[in-house]
Short mmCIF file of C-alpha atoms and ligand atoms in Angstrom, two decimals:
data_model
loop_
_atom_site.label_atom_id
_atom_site.label_comp_id
_atom_site.label_asym_id
_atom_site.label_seq_id
_atom_site.Cartn_x
_atom_site.Cartn_y
_atom_site.Cartn_z
CA UNK Y 1 15.20 -11.57 -5.64
CA UNK Y 2 13.53 -8.21 -5.18
CA UNK Y 3 10.37 -7.08 -3.34
CA UNK Y 4 8.78 -3.69 -4.10
CA UNK Y 5 5.75 -3.85 -1.80
CA UNK Y 6 6.32 -4.00 1.99
CA UNK Y 7 5.00 -2.34 5.17
CA UNK Y 8 6.77 -1.38 8.38
CA UNK Y 9 5.65 -0.31 11.85
CA UNK Y 10 5.24 3.18 10.42
CA UNK Y 11 1.95 1.87 9.00
CA UNK Y 12 0.46 -1.59 9.69
CA UNK Y 13 3.50 -3.82 9.47
CA UNK Y 14 5.16 -5.33 12.50
CA UNK Y 15 8.85 -4.96 11.65
CA UNK Y 16 10.54 -1.58 12.23
CA UNK Y 17 12.16 -0.07 9.12
CA UNK Y 18 15.56 -1.17 10.42
CA UNK Y 19 14.37 -4.73 11.19
CA UNK Y 20 12.83 -4.97 7.73
CA UNK Y 21 16.16 -4.05 6.11
CA UNK Y 22 18.05 -6.49 8.32
CA UNK Y 23 15.60 -9.24 7.46
CA UNK Y 24 15.81 -8.39 3.72
CA UNK Y 25 19.57 -8.61 3.92
CA UNK Y 26 19.46 -11.91 5.79
CA UNK Y 27 17.28 -13.59 3.16
CA UNK Y 28 19.39 -12.17 0.33
CA UNK Y 29 16.99 -9.63 -1.14
CA UNK Y 30 18.78 -7.40 -3.62
CA UNK Y 31 16.19 -4.62 -3.43
CA UNK Y 32 13.33 -3.76 -1.16
CA UNK Y 33 10.67 -1.15 -1.67
CA UNK Y 34 8.97 0.29 1.40
CA UNK Y 35 5.38 1.18 0.56
CA UNK Y 36 3.80 2.15 3.86
CA UNK Y 37 0.18 3.36 3.80
CA UNK Y 38 0.08 7.16 3.42
CA UNK Y 39 3.54 7.86 4.89
CA UNK Y 40 7.20 8.13 3.86
CA UNK Y 41 8.37 7.76 7.47
CA UNK Y 42 9.27 4.07 7.12
CA UNK Y 43 11.39 4.79 4.06
CA UNK Y 44 12.97 7.88 5.68
CA UNK Y 45 14.05 6.04 8.73
CA UNK Y 46 15.27 2.95 6.75
CA UNK Y 47 17.31 5.21 4.44
CA UNK Y 48 20.00 5.69 7.12
CA UNK Y 49 20.49 1.91 7.52
CA UNK Y 50 20.41 0.79 3.90
CA UNK Y 51 23.87 -0.45 2.94
CA UNK Y 52 23.74 -3.88 1.42
CA UNK Y 53 20.15 -3.73 0.17
CA UNK Y 54 18.96 -1.44 -2.59
CA UNK Y 55 16.23 0.56 -0.82
CA UNK Y 56 13.40 1.88 -3.02
CA UNK Y 57 11.13 4.65 -1.84
CA UNK Y 58 7.45 3.97 -2.26
CA UNK Y 59 4.04 4.75 -0.76
CA UNK Y 60 0.66 3.05 -0.86
CA UNK Y 61 -2.11 5.66 -1.08
CA UNK Y 62 -5.80 5.04 -0.39
CA UNK Y 63 -7.69 6.84 -3.14
CA UNK Y 64 -11.33 7.26 -4.20
CA UNK Y 65 -12.31 5.89 -7.54
CA UNK Y 66 -15.81 5.35 -8.83
CA UNK Y 67 -17.27 5.54 -5.29
CA UNK Y 68 -14.79 2.99 -3.89
CA UNK Y 69 -11.56 3.20 -1.98
CA UNK Y 70 -8.59 1.53 -3.59
CA UNK Y 71 -4.83 1.35 -3.28
CA UNK Y 72 -2.40 3.19 -5.54
CA UNK Y 73 1.36 2.70 -5.30
CA UNK Y 74 3.84 5.53 -5.93
CA UNK Y 75 7.56 4.96 -6.45
CA UNK Y 76 10.23 7.65 -6.28
CA UNK Y 77 13.43 6.32 -7.69
CA UNK Y 78 15.60 9.39 -7.90
CA UNK Y 79 16.64 9.70 -4.24
CA UNK Y 80 13.23 9.88 -2.62
CA UNK Y 81 10.19 12.09 -2.85
CA UNK Y 82 10.34 15.91 -3.24
CA UNK Y 83 8.76 18.37 -0.81
CA UNK Y 84 5.71 18.88 -3.05
CA UNK Y 85 4.40 15.37 -2.41
CA UNK Y 86 5.66 15.22 1.19
CA UNK Y 87 3.46 18.23 2.02
CA UNK Y 88 0.47 16.67 0.29
CA UNK Y 89 0.98 13.37 2.14
CA UNK Y 90 1.03 15.25 5.45
CA UNK Y 91 -2.38 16.66 4.64
CA UNK Y 92 -3.68 13.13 3.94
CA UNK Y 93 -2.46 12.04 7.39
CA UNK Y 94 -4.68 14.69 8.96
CA UNK Y 95 -7.74 13.09 7.42
CA UNK Y 96 -6.66 9.72 8.82
CA UNK Y 97 -6.34 11.15 12.32
CA UNK Y 98 -9.77 12.77 11.99
CA UNK Y 99 -11.28 9.46 10.83
CA UNK Y 100 -9.69 7.57 13.75
CA UNK Y 101 -11.16 10.07 16.19
CA UNK Y 102 -14.66 9.73 14.66
CA UNK Y 103 -14.37 5.94 14.68
CA UNK Y 104 -13.39 5.82 18.37
CA UNK Y 105 -16.32 8.12 19.20
CA UNK Y 106 -18.76 6.03 17.23
CA UNK Y 107 -17.60 2.74 18.78
CA UNK Y 108 -17.63 4.29 22.29
CA UNK Y 109 -21.19 5.55 21.74
CA UNK Y 110 -22.21 1.98 20.89
CA UNK Y 111 -20.73 0.52 24.06
CA UNK Y 112 -17.28 -0.59 22.92
CA UNK Y 113 -14.53 0.12 25.51
CA UNK Y 114 -11.93 1.57 23.23
CA UNK Y 115 -9.94 4.79 23.52
CA UNK Y 116 -7.92 6.91 21.15
CA UNK Y 117 -4.80 6.37 23.37
CA UNK Y 118 -5.07 2.60 22.91
CA UNK Y 119 -5.26 3.00 19.18
CA UNK Y 120 -2.14 5.23 19.07
CA UNK Y 121 -0.29 3.02 21.56
CA UNK Y 122 -0.88 0.09 19.22
CA UNK Y 123 -0.55 1.83 15.85
CA UNK Y 124 2.20 4.36 16.52
CA UNK Y 125 2.13 7.69 14.67
CA UNK Y 126 -0.38 6.71 12.02
CA UNK Y 127 -2.78 3.99 13.06
CA UNK Y 128 -5.37 2.52 10.72
CA UNK Y 129 -8.36 0.24 10.83
CA UNK Y 130 -6.19 -2.91 11.15
CA UNK Y 131 -5.17 -1.62 14.59
CA UNK Y 132 -8.83 -1.11 15.54
CA UNK Y 133 -9.45 -4.66 14.37
CA UNK Y 134 -6.61 -6.02 16.55
CA UNK Y 135 -7.92 -4.26 19.66
CA UNK Y 136 -11.52 -5.37 19.08
CA UNK Y 137 -10.29 -8.94 18.68
CA UNK Y 138 -8.12 -8.81 21.81
CA UNK Y 139 -10.99 -7.42 23.84
CA UNK Y 140 -13.22 -10.24 22.72
CA UNK Y 141 -15.77 -8.20 20.78
CA UNK Y 142 -15.03 -10.34 17.72
CA UNK Y 143 -13.28 -13.66 17.14
CA UNK Y 144 -10.96 -12.49 14.40
CA UNK Y 145 -9.70 -9.35 12.69
CA UNK Y 146 -11.60 -10.33 9.61
CA UNK Y 147 -14.80 -10.50 11.64
CA UNK Y 148 -14.06 -6.96 12.94
CA UNK Y 149 -13.94 -5.74 9.31
CA UNK Y 150 -16.96 -7.75 8.17
CA UNK Y 151 -19.21 -6.70 11.04
CA UNK Y 152 -18.00 -3.24 12.01
CA UNK Y 153 -15.08 -1.58 10.20
CA UNK Y 154 -15.22 -2.57 6.55
CA UNK Y 155 -17.17 -0.70 3.85
CA UNK Y 156 -20.18 -2.94 4.54
CA UNK Y 157 -19.71 -2.83 8.33
CA UNK Y 158 -22.26 -1.13 10.59
CA UNK Y 159 -19.71 1.30 12.05
CA UNK Y 160 -17.87 2.05 8.86
CA UNK Y 161 -16.48 5.61 8.87
CA UNK Y 162 -15.21 6.77 5.53
CA UNK Y 163 -12.11 8.90 5.27
CA UNK Y 164 -11.74 12.00 3.22
CA UNK Y 165 -9.50 10.38 0.60
CA UNK Y 166 -8.08 12.08 -2.48
CA UNK Y 167 -9.43 11.03 -5.83
CA UNK Y 168 -7.41 8.69 -7.97
CA UNK Y 169 -7.00 11.42 -10.63
CA UNK Y 170 -5.61 13.89 -8.05
CA UNK Y 171 -3.14 11.34 -6.65
CA UNK Y 172 -1.99 10.37 -10.15
CA UNK Y 173 -1.30 14.01 -10.94
CA UNK Y 174 0.61 14.62 -7.70
CA UNK Y 175 2.78 11.51 -8.19
CA UNK Y 176 3.60 12.49 -11.78
CA UNK Y 177 4.36 16.05 -10.79
CA UNK Y 178 6.74 14.73 -8.14
CA UNK Y 179 8.57 12.69 -10.76
CA UNK Y 180 7.26 9.41 -9.44
CA UNK Y 181 5.80 6.31 -11.02
CA UNK Y 182 2.24 5.30 -10.19
CA UNK Y 183 1.05 1.69 -10.12
CA UNK Y 184 -2.31 0.13 -9.37
CA UNK Y 185 -1.83 -2.08 -6.30
CA UNK Y 186 -3.17 -5.69 -6.23
CA UNK Y 187 -5.55 -4.98 -9.17
CA UNK Y 188 -7.49 -8.27 -8.84
CA UNK Y 189 -8.70 -7.22 -5.43
CA UNK Y 190 -10.62 -4.46 -7.18
CA UNK Y 191 -12.16 -6.41 -10.05
CA UNK Y 192 -11.90 -10.12 -10.53
CA UNK Y 193 -13.29 -10.22 -14.02
CA UNK Y 194 -10.53 -9.86 -16.56
CA UNK Y 195 -12.29 -7.86 -19.23
CA UNK Y 196 -13.69 -5.45 -16.61
CA UNK Y 197 -10.16 -5.06 -15.23
CA UNK Y 198 -8.83 -4.20 -18.64
CA UNK Y 199 -11.59 -1.67 -19.15
CA UNK Y 200 -10.89 -0.10 -15.73
CA UNK Y 201 -7.12 0.00 -16.30
CA UNK Y 202 -7.63 1.75 -19.64
CA UNK Y 203 -9.81 4.39 -18.00
CA UNK Y 204 -7.27 4.92 -15.24
CA UNK Y 205 -4.54 5.22 -17.84
CA UNK Y 206 -6.36 8.16 -19.42
CA UNK Y 207 -6.20 9.80 -15.94
CA UNK Y 208 -2.43 9.19 -15.90
CA UNK Y 209 -1.90 5.72 -14.41
CA UNK Y 210 1.62 4.58 -15.35
CA UNK Y 211 1.88 1.03 -14.09
CA UNK Y 212 0.16 -2.01 -12.67
CA UNK Y 213 1.17 -4.49 -9.96
CA UNK Y 214 1.62 -7.68 -11.92
CA UNK Y 215 3.46 -9.66 -9.26
CA UNK Y 216 1.71 -9.96 -5.89
CA UNK Y 217 1.25 -12.66 -3.20
CA UNK Y 218 -2.45 -13.01 -3.99
CA UNK Y 219 -1.92 -13.67 -7.70
CA UNK Y 220 -1.93 -17.19 -9.07
CA UNK Y 221 0.44 -18.14 -11.85
CA UNK Y 222 -2.43 -17.73 -14.29
CA UNK Y 223 -3.27 -14.26 -12.93
CA UNK Y 224 0.35 -13.22 -13.33
CA UNK Y 225 0.44 -14.33 -16.94
CA UNK Y 226 -2.77 -12.45 -17.66
CA UNK Y 227 -1.50 -9.30 -15.98
CA UNK Y 228 1.84 -9.50 -17.81
CA UNK Y 229 0.00 -9.57 -21.10
CA UNK Y 230 -2.40 -6.79 -20.01
CA UNK Y 231 0.58 -4.53 -19.06
CA UNK Y 232 2.22 -5.23 -22.41
CA UNK Y 233 -1.00 -4.55 -24.38
CA UNK Y 234 -1.63 -1.26 -22.59
CA UNK Y 235 2.05 -0.30 -22.38
CA UNK Y 236 1.81 -0.01 -18.60
CA UNK Y 237 4.91 -0.32 -16.44
CA UNK Y 238 5.13 -3.48 -14.36
CA UNK Y 239 5.64 -3.50 -10.57
CA UNK Y 240 5.52 -6.29 -7.98
CA UNK Y 241 6.01 -7.28 -4.42
CA UNK Y 242 4.82 -9.48 -1.59
CA UNK Y 243 2.78 -6.89 0.39
CA UNK Y 244 4.70 -8.11 3.41
CA UNK Y 245 3.20 -6.92 6.76
CA UNK Y 246 5.15 -9.19 9.22
CA UNK Y 247 3.04 -10.78 11.93
CA UNK Y 248 -0.11 -8.91 10.81
CA UNK Y 249 -0.23 -11.23 7.76
CA UNK Y 250 2.05 -14.11 8.80
CA UNK Y 251 1.31 -16.22 5.71
CA UNK Y 252 2.91 -13.54 3.48
CA UNK Y 253 6.66 -13.98 3.31
CA UNK Y 254 9.11 -11.21 2.43
CA UNK Y 255 10.40 -11.71 -1.10
CA UNK Y 256 8.66 -14.97 -1.82
CA UNK Y 257 5.04 -14.13 -0.97
CA UNK Y 258 2.52 -16.82 -0.09
CA UNK Y 259 3.75 -20.43 -0.30
CA UNK Y 260 7.05 -19.18 -1.67
CA UNK Y 261 5.56 -18.65 -5.13
CA UNK Y 262 6.30 -15.03 -5.75
CA UNK Y 263 9.25 -14.17 -7.91
CA UNK Y 264 9.57 -10.53 -8.96
CA UNK Y 265 12.06 -10.32 -11.80
CA UNK Y 266 15.06 -8.04 -11.27
CA UNK Y 267 14.33 -6.31 -14.58
CA UNK Y 268 11.12 -4.83 -13.11
CA UNK Y 269 13.24 -2.50 -11.04
CA UNK Y 270 15.63 -1.80 -13.90
CA UNK Y 271 12.70 -0.83 -16.15
CA UNK Y 272 11.22 1.31 -13.46
CA UNK Y 273 14.52 3.14 -12.99
CA UNK Y 274 14.95 3.62 -16.72
CA UNK Y 275 11.40 4.82 -17.33
CA UNK Y 276 11.29 7.08 -14.29
CA UNK Y 277 14.56 8.70 -15.28
CA UNK Y 278 13.02 9.37 -18.62
CA UNK Y 279 9.87 10.78 -17.02
CA UNK Y 280 11.91 13.09 -14.77
CA UNK Y 281 13.91 14.36 -17.71
CA UNK Y 282 10.71 15.24 -19.52
CA UNK Y 283 9.43 16.95 -16.35
CA UNK Y 284 12.38 19.28 -16.36
CA UNK Y 285 11.61 20.16 -19.92
P1 AMP F 301 -7.28 2.28 6.69
O1 AMP F 301 -6.16 2.63 5.74
O2 AMP F 301 -7.00 2.64 8.09
O3 AMP F 301 -8.63 2.74 6.20
O4 AMP F 301 -7.34 0.66 6.69
C1 AMP F 301 -7.28 0.02 5.46
C2 AMP F 301 -6.69 -1.36 5.67
O5 AMP F 301 -7.61 -2.14 6.36
C3 AMP F 301 -6.44 -2.04 4.31
O6 AMP F 301 -5.11 -1.85 3.86
C4 AMP F 301 -6.60 -3.51 4.72
O7 AMP F 301 -5.40 -4.03 5.24
C5 AMP F 301 -7.63 -3.46 5.82
N1 AMP F 301 -8.99 -3.70 5.28
C6 AMP F 301 -9.86 -2.81 4.75
N2 AMP F 301 -11.06 -3.36 4.43
C7 AMP F 301 -10.94 -4.64 4.83
C8 AMP F 301 -11.84 -5.76 4.75
N3 AMP F 301 -13.10 -5.65 4.29
N4 AMP F 301 -11.40 -6.96 5.24
C9 AMP F 301 -10.15 -7.06 5.76
N5 AMP F 301 -9.25 -6.05 5.83
C10 AMP F 301 -9.66 -4.87 5.36
FE1 FE F 302 -1.75 -2.80 5.07
FE1 FE F 303 -2.92 -2.54 -0.37
ZN1 ZN F 304 0.28 -2.98 0.79
#
């Protein structure tokens, strides 16, 4: 069993990188990919503890595409990411901090008792909107985190503050330049209709998209079969994982996803390794 999509306390997960690895080992995962939002810190700190589990370096980037924000995964299989992308990711983190500050100011102006310190106490080095949602729920402004997104924080919410995100095309270029493999995260969250999804994936591929997340907790068996055939038709690499967040999304289990139905084939990682080695060789000329 492998799982190439997980989050730690370095983004919006609730297990520390070390705890995640221990848990992965306990349930017998052969490989685990850490794909924290906009940071390599979870991977970096897990790297020192990885002994029995094959640790894969990943990242989940929020990117702009066609006026929307969506999630792009990047995998770095040759011993982690190079400095070029690390520097770029640092610059992305600045825009997240700036957004957090603007969001706290906006909420305060509208009478919500919420401070930047509370956000950082809860979210650590790099808090995101899920941490705002938790605090708004705990303080009784909303009944659930989902309500916090629907009413206030989400793209349709009244206090939505957009972040200065990189474009999809820019992120694809940076990942490729860094010798990584890009993959469109949970594609059915972006478009449900299958022919539109195919159309979108083809367009992204012309911008340099290399892979697509075929296996994910939110995919039904039928979705998975469709995505497998789409990846084969477009010659896209295949990735997959649970999108484990710990207690933030308790219904999503590490390795086995929702209702134990996820099963990411081991060959997904073997193919990724093979293809990314090939890509890196080409990069070096
Ligand atoms: P951020 O990266 O701080 O902008 O927060 C993005 C995260 O917030 C996503 O990864 C989701 O977990 C969550 N999120 C964003 N929009 C929604 C929404 N409409 N409903 C529920 N969760 C959302
Ligand atoms: Fe998340
Ligand atoms: Fe995501
Ligand atoms: Zn994720």
